[in-house]
Amino acid sequence: MIELKGIHKSFKNLEVLKGVDLTVQEGQTVALIGASGSGKSTLLRCINLLETPDKGKIVIGNYSFDADNMKAAVKREARKRTAMVFQNFGLFENKTALENVTEALIVVKKMAKADAEEVGKQYLEKVGLLGKKDHYPNALSGGQKQRVAIARALALEPKIVLFDEPTSALDPELVQEVLGVIKNISKERVTMLIVTHEMDFAFDVADQVAFMDNGTILEVNTPKELFAHPKNKRTRQFINRYTQRFSYTI
Amino acid sequence: MGKIFSVEFMLEIIPDILKGIPYTISIAVVAFFVGISIGFFGAIIKIYKIPVLKKIVGVYVSFVRGTPLLVQILLIYYGIPILLRIINQQFGTTFDVSKIPAMVFMFAAFSISAGAYLTESIRAALLAVDKGQMEAAYSVGMNTFQGMTRIVIPQAIKVGIPVFANFFIGLLKDTSLAFAASVPEIMGRAKIEAGRASRFFEAYIAAALIYWGICILFERLVVVLERKVRKNEGGVEK
């Protein structure tokens, strides 16, 4: 279980997170939606401490820490329990697909190279890319890169996988192949928090949808409830704008 | 006067000038590797904006880049003996300056100079690596050292190789200034031979051809090296 309590974060004078509370139950997929600039990505980056929160408490499974106590060791422990899938893939450019998956297993988890390769191949298989294991990132399509990144994240067996707009940098044709992979792993009850603008996908895959606006989470509910009966006025506005997109008369 | 251009004389002195190659190469190689080490620390200090050290590196780079190498060589060559005399006076020690070979001064002078230029080159190479690479390394649990050595530096080297190669070629030729401190390298020997027979043009043509030859060999080496480092651009691990 992941719990965020009163997360605050400011950049210079701009307060991006204004006390965010959020709980992700073990095995659940939570989609985080909201307008650009509402703080979704910053919240995600605060969970694995790529950004250090100014205030608040984070619980990841049995490990909890406070924003007041941000030593390097705490950051490392937190990062060992989380994994991130970036918008721009973030694959190591100097490593093959397989090495991208095994690198952290060998360096961080101190796994033997042969064992790490076994695990690595298993996860590449899972995202359907075992055949590309010796390809460097620059020889992969955007969708393939993102699938390798997902394999890399899953191989770490983290308490939670954080997805930061995983399909925003892909052309429309490649979006589905990545969403398909994410959908499959959500069926395996991997705990996930996904920042996304793909409303259909959120509706389809998420157990819970959280709507974020202006640095706070306004509403959390099941997708059916949230999309059909948004309680908050701001949520309704946002949802309406999205549903309108698909109701043009041509 | 005999011939306008004596090929015979030129060929005759080449073996002697070639004896300068070890000096030339050793100054360039030592200065390059010491310079890379200085440059790496300088670059890290600048990138991570480490207080105080950042200022010191700034002044160092500015001074070295702002003064001619020949002046730096002479400053070291005449400055270190004075420094040693002061140390001897202050602490009653008896270092003997005359026992230090001129080459040691040259290693010091060229290394200090190379370090300053390479600080900037290495900084640029490190910054050319996408910021997301380090974040990705952090996100899988690596620490800064692991991320640097395993992910960022290998990519920075790839970016930097053409720049470093260029710099090394420049350095090879700059070693001709070491004759100012009476090191018998290629240029020094050419000058001596030229003066001996009053045939300057032949001697300098010989020197030029030797420098050129060394640089061609080195360029070949860089091509091989670059092909090796850029192996991932072919897309598939062989």
XYZ file of C-alpha atoms in Angstrom:
488
model
C 0.000 0.000 0.000
C 1.167 3.502 -0.821
C 0.060 6.439 1.228
C 0.749 10.124 0.676
C -0.094 12.547 3.442
C -0.094 16.299 3.064
C 2.506 16.535 0.317
C 3.618 20.101 -0.348
C 6.053 21.200 -3.023
C 7.011 24.647 -4.296
C 9.367 25.720 -7.038
C 10.672 29.159 -6.115
C 7.461 31.112 -5.545
C 5.177 28.726 -7.360
C 3.305 26.343 -5.082
C 2.700 23.258 -7.216
C 1.454 20.794 -4.602
C -0.738 22.180 -1.863
C -1.140 19.298 0.525
C -1.922 16.153 -1.450
C -3.385 13.057 0.213
C -3.678 9.880 -1.786
C -3.810 6.166 -1.052
C -3.121 3.407 -3.533
C -4.119 -0.023 -2.261
C -1.905 -3.006 -2.934
C -2.615 -4.485 -6.371
C -4.683 -1.525 -7.479
C -4.290 0.630 -10.541
C -4.960 4.283 -9.894
C -5.185 6.769 -12.748
C -4.300 10.364 -11.982
C -6.031 12.768 -14.327
C -6.246 16.537 -14.535
C -5.299 19.520 -16.640
C -1.684 20.203 -17.601
C 0.082 22.114 -14.860
C -2.167 20.756 -12.123
C 0.805 19.048 -10.451
C 0.280 15.418 -11.498
C 3.821 14.811 -12.728
C 5.351 16.678 -9.804
C 3.385 14.483 -7.412
C 4.685 11.371 -9.146
C 8.250 12.687 -9.037
C 7.853 13.391 -5.324
C 6.998 9.745 -4.650
C 10.321 8.442 -5.943
C 12.043 11.614 -4.798
C 13.280 12.911 -8.123
C 11.773 16.012 -6.541
C 12.068 16.389 -2.801
C 8.745 17.339 -1.196
C 8.860 20.344 1.128
C 6.389 18.897 3.606
C 4.464 15.696 4.107
C 4.782 11.998 4.748
C 5.061 9.086 2.361
C 4.453 5.431 3.185
C 5.560 2.780 0.724
C 4.613 -0.648 2.027
C 6.394 -1.003 5.366
C 8.774 1.879 4.663
C 7.753 5.366 5.629
C 9.599 8.631 5.569
C 9.075 12.278 6.176
C 9.925 15.267 4.003
C 11.923 16.672 6.947
C 14.313 13.736 6.815
C 15.639 13.519 3.270
C 19.057 11.941 3.560
C 20.620 10.305 0.519
C 20.081 6.895 2.128
C 16.341 7.565 2.525
C 16.098 8.571 -1.120
C 17.857 5.385 -2.196
C 15.624 3.202 -0.041
C 12.527 4.926 -1.399
C 13.711 4.525 -4.973
C 14.424 0.838 -4.463
C 10.755 0.406 -3.624
C 9.412 2.357 -6.573
C 9.986 2.333 -10.316
C 9.190 4.978 -12.841
C 8.172 4.912 -16.484
C 8.933 8.278 -18.044
C 7.177 10.213 -20.749
C 10.396 10.311 -22.769
C 11.242 6.658 -22.016
C 14.537 7.361 -20.223
C 16.177 4.214 -21.561
C 19.939 4.094 -21.052
C 21.168 4.972 -24.540
C 24.461 3.134 -24.121
C 22.821 -0.161 -23.138
C 20.910 -2.755 -25.152
C 17.269 -3.515 -24.374
C 18.285 -6.461 -22.217
C 21.053 -4.498 -20.471
C 18.550 -1.752 -19.732
C 16.503 -4.274 -17.776
C 19.427 -6.061 -16.107
C 21.556 -3.010 -15.248
C 19.824 -2.130 -11.991
C 19.348 -5.796 -11.061
C 23.118 -6.256 -11.220
C 24.265 -2.878 -9.878
C 21.560 -2.094 -7.326
C 20.128 -5.495 -6.397
C 23.544 -7.208 -6.650
C 22.107 -10.096 -8.637
C 24.539 -12.391 -10.472
C 24.798 -11.491 -14.139
C 23.423 -14.804 -15.399
C 20.430 -14.650 -13.038
C 19.755 -11.045 -13.967
C 19.748 -11.993 -17.641
C 17.230 -14.752 -16.994
C 14.951 -12.292 -15.208
C 15.562 -9.688 -17.896
C 14.573 -12.036 -20.715
C 11.463 -13.067 -18.813
C 10.287 -9.461 -18.545
C 11.165 -8.617 -22.139
C 9.105 -11.626 -23.132
C 6.238 -10.254 -21.070
C 6.220 -6.994 -23.049
C 6.686 -8.937 -26.284
C 10.201 -7.740 -27.060
C 12.461 -10.692 -26.372
C 13.383 -10.645 -30.065
C 14.793 -7.138 -29.667
C 16.935 -7.889 -26.626
C 20.219 -6.983 -28.332
C 18.930 -3.780 -29.902
C 20.086 -0.423 -28.636
C 17.351 2.134 -27.868
C 18.062 4.120 -31.030
C 17.078 1.066 -33.080
C 13.676 0.776 -31.382
C 10.431 2.589 -32.142
C 8.898 4.844 -29.499
C 6.391 2.187 -28.539
C 9.091 -0.460 -28.247
C 11.256 1.850 -26.140
C 8.388 2.420 -23.771
C 7.717 -1.317 -23.521
C 11.376 -1.922 -22.640
C 11.080 0.838 -20.032
C 8.041 -0.941 -18.593
C 9.965 -4.232 -18.502
C 12.825 -2.443 -16.724
C 10.433 -1.042 -14.130
C 8.646 -4.367 -13.527
C 11.875 -6.362 -13.248
C 12.765 -4.377 -10.136
C 9.633 -5.786 -8.489
C 8.808 -2.476 -6.885
C 6.005 -1.844 -4.415
C 4.552 0.542 -6.964
C 5.166 1.409 -10.601
C 4.760 5.092 -11.416
C 3.806 6.000 -14.987
C 4.364 9.611 -16.004
C 2.230 10.142 -19.109
C 3.627 6.988 -20.698
C 1.979 7.541 -24.081
C 2.196 11.328 -24.509
C 5.360 11.206 -26.603
C 4.097 8.481 -28.946
C 2.349 8.801 -32.258
C -1.280 7.732 -32.153
C -0.614 4.385 -33.798
C 1.896 3.363 -31.137
C -0.219 4.464 -28.177
C -2.372 1.350 -28.255
C 0.533 -1.099 -28.155
C 1.844 0.516 -24.969
C -1.576 0.840 -23.360
C -2.175 -2.824 -24.199
C 0.945 -3.813 -22.269
C -0.044 -1.680 -19.281
C -3.525 -3.189 -19.333
C -2.060 -6.687 -19.245
C 0.148 -5.988 -16.261
C -2.692 -4.322 -14.385
C -4.495 -7.662 -14.641
C -1.598 -9.219 -12.773
C -2.364 -6.934 -9.843
C 0.806 -4.907 -10.024
C 0.306 -1.748 -7.964
C 0.352 1.199 -10.335
C -0.161 4.939 -10.319
C -0.624 6.303 -13.821
C -0.652 9.936 -14.844
C -2.527 9.989 -18.117
C -4.536 12.044 -20.553
C -6.042 8.922 -22.113
C -9.496 9.030 -20.559
C -10.775 5.874 -22.272
C -7.791 4.015 -20.956
C -8.281 5.376 -17.428
C -11.921 4.343 -17.586
C -11.003 0.891 -18.846
C -8.063 -0.052 -16.683
C -8.114 1.900 -13.433
C -9.681 0.655 -10.218
C -9.723 4.232 -8.969
C -9.445 7.538 -10.754
C -8.114 10.583 -8.944
C -8.813 14.036 -10.337
C -6.189 16.633 -9.584
C -6.556 20.355 -9.971
C -4.375 23.266 -8.960
C -2.141 21.298 -6.597
C -4.739 19.251 -4.742
C -6.710 16.081 -5.376
C -10.353 17.084 -5.594
C -12.017 13.747 -6.087
C -11.179 10.048 -5.987
C -13.666 7.456 -7.108
C -14.206 4.404 -9.264
C -14.010 5.286 -12.956
C -17.713 4.619 -13.478
C -18.734 6.982 -10.705
C -16.180 9.668 -11.446
C -16.864 9.854 -15.149
C -20.643 9.439 -14.901
C -21.378 11.403 -11.733
C -18.540 13.749 -10.890
C -19.335 15.383 -7.558
C -16.994 18.337 -7.725
C -17.848 21.218 -10.035
C -14.299 21.458 -11.386
C -14.211 17.694 -12.065
C -17.479 17.969 -13.973
C -16.058 20.765 -16.147
C -12.978 18.732 -16.932
C -14.860 15.514 -17.689
C -17.396 17.358 -19.824
C -14.716 18.908 -21.933
C -13.293 15.475 -22.609
C -16.603 13.834 -23.409
C -17.534 16.725 -25.680
C -14.485 15.998 -27.775
C -16.143 12.851 -28.985
C -19.587 14.276 -29.684
C -18.931 16.546 -32.633
C -21.500 16.355 -35.369
C -19.756 16.146 -38.680
C 76.095 29.010 -51.512
C 75.164 25.687 -53.043
C 71.713 24.494 -53.915
C 68.590 26.540 -53.262
C 66.911 23.530 -51.622
C 69.044 20.610 -50.536
C 66.996 17.412 -50.366
C 70.128 15.548 -49.294
C 70.551 17.774 -46.247
C 66.940 17.341 -45.336
C 67.156 13.553 -45.526
C 70.444 13.603 -43.628
C 69.048 15.438 -40.613
C 65.732 13.551 -40.397
C 67.139 10.684 -38.267
C 68.422 13.199 -35.748
C 65.144 15.100 -35.651
C 63.274 11.805 -35.169
C 65.132 11.401 -31.880
C 62.941 14.212 -30.590
C 59.781 12.126 -30.986
C 59.890 10.495 -27.517
C 59.979 13.960 -25.910
C 57.139 15.234 -28.055
C 54.941 12.195 -27.506
C 55.617 11.870 -23.790
C 54.820 15.529 -23.094
C 51.604 15.289 -25.104
C 50.476 11.986 -23.574
C 51.287 12.910 -19.971
C 49.688 16.344 -20.330
C 46.619 14.813 -21.957
C 45.950 12.252 -19.239
C 46.796 14.525 -16.319
C 44.728 17.199 -18.062
C 41.781 14.812 -18.416
C 41.925 14.081 -14.680
C 42.150 17.772 -13.752
C 39.470 18.560 -16.296
C 37.124 15.914 -14.934
C 37.292 17.307 -11.403
C 37.060 20.847 -12.741
C 33.974 19.925 -14.751
C 32.285 18.185 -11.804
C 33.012 21.194 -9.582
C 31.506 23.520 -12.165
C 28.457 21.355 -12.899
C 27.598 20.745 -9.237
C 28.507 24.365 -8.424
C 30.581 23.418 -5.374
C 31.146 26.595 -3.356
C 34.672 28.102 -3.079
C 36.181 25.418 -5.372
C 33.928 26.731 -8.128
C 35.598 30.162 -7.819
C 39.084 28.663 -7.815
C 38.355 26.621 -10.955
C 36.904 29.729 -12.590
C 40.063 31.770 -12.009
C 42.299 28.863 -13.078
C 40.462 28.322 -16.360
C 40.285 32.032 -17.048
C 44.007 32.578 -16.408
C 45.187 29.633 -18.493
C 42.909 30.465 -21.382
C 43.793 34.115 -21.153
C 47.579 33.766 -21.342
C 49.777 32.276 -24.091
C 51.078 28.773 -23.498
C 54.631 30.002 -24.106
C 54.264 32.466 -21.225
C 52.918 29.709 -18.965
C 55.853 27.456 -19.855
C 58.336 30.188 -18.997
C 56.477 31.053 -15.787
C 56.696 27.439 -14.644
C 60.265 27.021 -15.839
C 61.510 30.057 -13.960
C 58.826 30.150 -11.260
C 59.198 26.680 -9.758
C 62.947 27.168 -8.963
C 62.096 30.438 -7.206
C 59.318 28.698 -5.291
C 61.738 25.950 -4.254
C 64.271 28.541 -3.079
C 61.603 30.160 -0.942
C 60.621 26.780 0.488
C 64.279 25.983 1.216
C 64.743 29.311 2.989
C 61.551 29.036 5.013
C 61.849 25.426 6.119
C 65.605 24.883 5.969
C 65.167 22.101 3.411
C 67.702 21.504 0.652
C 65.833 20.670 -2.531
C 68.189 20.988 -5.452
C 66.451 22.586 -8.415
C 69.226 21.746 -10.824
C 68.570 18.024 -10.299
C 65.015 18.285 -11.610
C 64.990 17.486 -15.341
C 63.500 20.124 -17.628
C 60.941 17.540 -18.748
C 59.298 17.581 -15.291
C 58.655 21.298 -15.698
C 57.200 20.629 -19.124
C 54.900 17.909 -17.809
C 53.668 20.349 -15.187
C 53.208 23.292 -17.549
C 51.439 21.363 -20.314
C 49.248 19.451 -17.837
C 48.095 22.632 -16.140
C 47.291 24.164 -19.480
C 45.505 21.055 -20.783
C 43.509 20.737 -17.558
C 41.971 24.153 -18.017
C 40.881 23.606 -21.608
C 39.652 20.096 -20.868
C 37.618 21.353 -17.885
C 35.447 23.189 -20.371
C 35.377 20.366 -22.947
C 34.475 17.728 -20.379
C 31.848 19.972 -18.826
C 30.273 20.428 -22.245
C 30.430 16.677 -22.960
C 28.782 15.798 -19.635
C 26.065 18.399 -20.128
C 25.419 17.104 -23.649
C 24.097 13.861 -22.142
C 20.333 14.100 -21.715
C 19.348 15.032 -18.163
C 16.778 12.230 -18.248
C 19.569 9.646 -18.251
C 20.655 10.522 -14.724
C 17.023 10.676 -13.587
C 16.417 7.248 -15.074
C 19.483 5.972 -13.210
C 18.165 7.442 -9.949
C 14.714 6.007 -10.609
C 16.045 2.443 -10.702
C 17.886 2.990 -7.420
C 21.392 3.889 -8.540
C 23.386 6.477 -6.616
C 25.107 9.441 -8.243
C 28.422 7.614 -8.598
C 26.849 4.568 -10.268
C 24.749 6.734 -12.559
C 27.783 8.785 -13.531
C 30.194 5.932 -14.157
C 27.798 3.474 -15.784
C 25.409 5.703 -17.702
C 26.458 9.339 -18.090
C 30.252 9.167 -18.517
C 30.195 6.437 -21.225
C 27.807 8.586 -23.231
C 29.822 11.747 -22.567
C 32.970 10.037 -23.845
C 31.191 9.241 -27.074
C 30.165 12.869 -27.478
C 33.596 14.087 -26.444
C 35.896 11.899 -28.538
C 36.085 14.210 -31.575
C 36.755 17.179 -29.292
C 39.374 15.333 -27.238
C 41.079 14.040 -30.394
C 41.198 17.539 -31.783
C 42.657 18.789 -28.547
C 45.304 16.061 -28.492
C 46.427 16.953 -32.005
C 46.747 20.565 -30.941
C 48.693 19.484 -27.896
C 51.103 17.375 -29.984
C 52.020 20.419 -31.998
C 52.136 22.790 -29.039
C 54.924 20.654 -27.589
C 57.177 22.463 -30.065
C 57.126 25.302 -27.522
C 59.017 23.106 -25.048
C 62.245 24.104 -26.808
C 61.895 27.415 -24.977
C 62.897 25.409 -21.909
C 65.655 23.702 -23.909
C 63.923 20.320 -24.206
C 65.368 18.618 -27.307
C 62.061 17.698 -28.898
C 61.336 17.659 -32.654
C 61.306 21.407 -33.175
C 64.287 21.968 -30.909
C 66.400 19.496 -32.848
C 65.289 20.988 -36.173
C 66.353 24.438 -34.991
C 69.733 23.162 -33.877
C 70.332 21.405 -37.204
C 69.112 24.449 -39.114
C 71.510 26.735 -37.310
C 74.409 24.328 -37.693
C 74.246 24.297 -41.516
C 72.383 27.579 -42.014
C 69.763 25.636 -43.955
C 66.594 26.693 -42.156
C 63.946 25.892 -44.726
C 65.057 22.262 -45.155
C 65.091 21.692 -41.400
C 61.631 23.163 -40.891
C 60.177 21.216 -43.823
C 61.600 18.066 -42.230
C 60.036 19.003 -38.883
C 56.706 19.770 -40.534
C 56.653 16.401 -42.313
C 57.406 14.578 -39.067
C 54.638 16.373 -37.152
C 52.254 15.705 -39.997
C 53.169 12.027 -40.069
C 52.546 11.631 -36.335
C 49.202 13.373 -36.623
C 48.094 11.189 -39.548
C 48.887 8.067 -37.538
C 46.955 9.466 -34.617
C 43.955 10.365 -36.762
C 43.819 6.763 -37.986
C 43.798 5.614 -34.377
C 40.895 7.932 -33.561
C 38.823 6.597 -36.455
C 39.185 3.058 -35.082
C 38.413 4.222 -31.567
C 35.359 6.160 -32.647
C 34.002 3.219 -34.585
C 34.334 1.128 -31.454
C 32.614 3.637 -29.170
C 29.824 4.292 -31.643
C 28.968 0.638 -31.969
C 25.496 1.174 -30.519
C 24.541 3.407 -33.419
C 24.427 0.395 -35.662
C 21.449 -0.499 -33.533
C 22.240 -4.102 -32.651
C 24.887 -5.609 -30.402
C 27.068 -7.865 -32.520
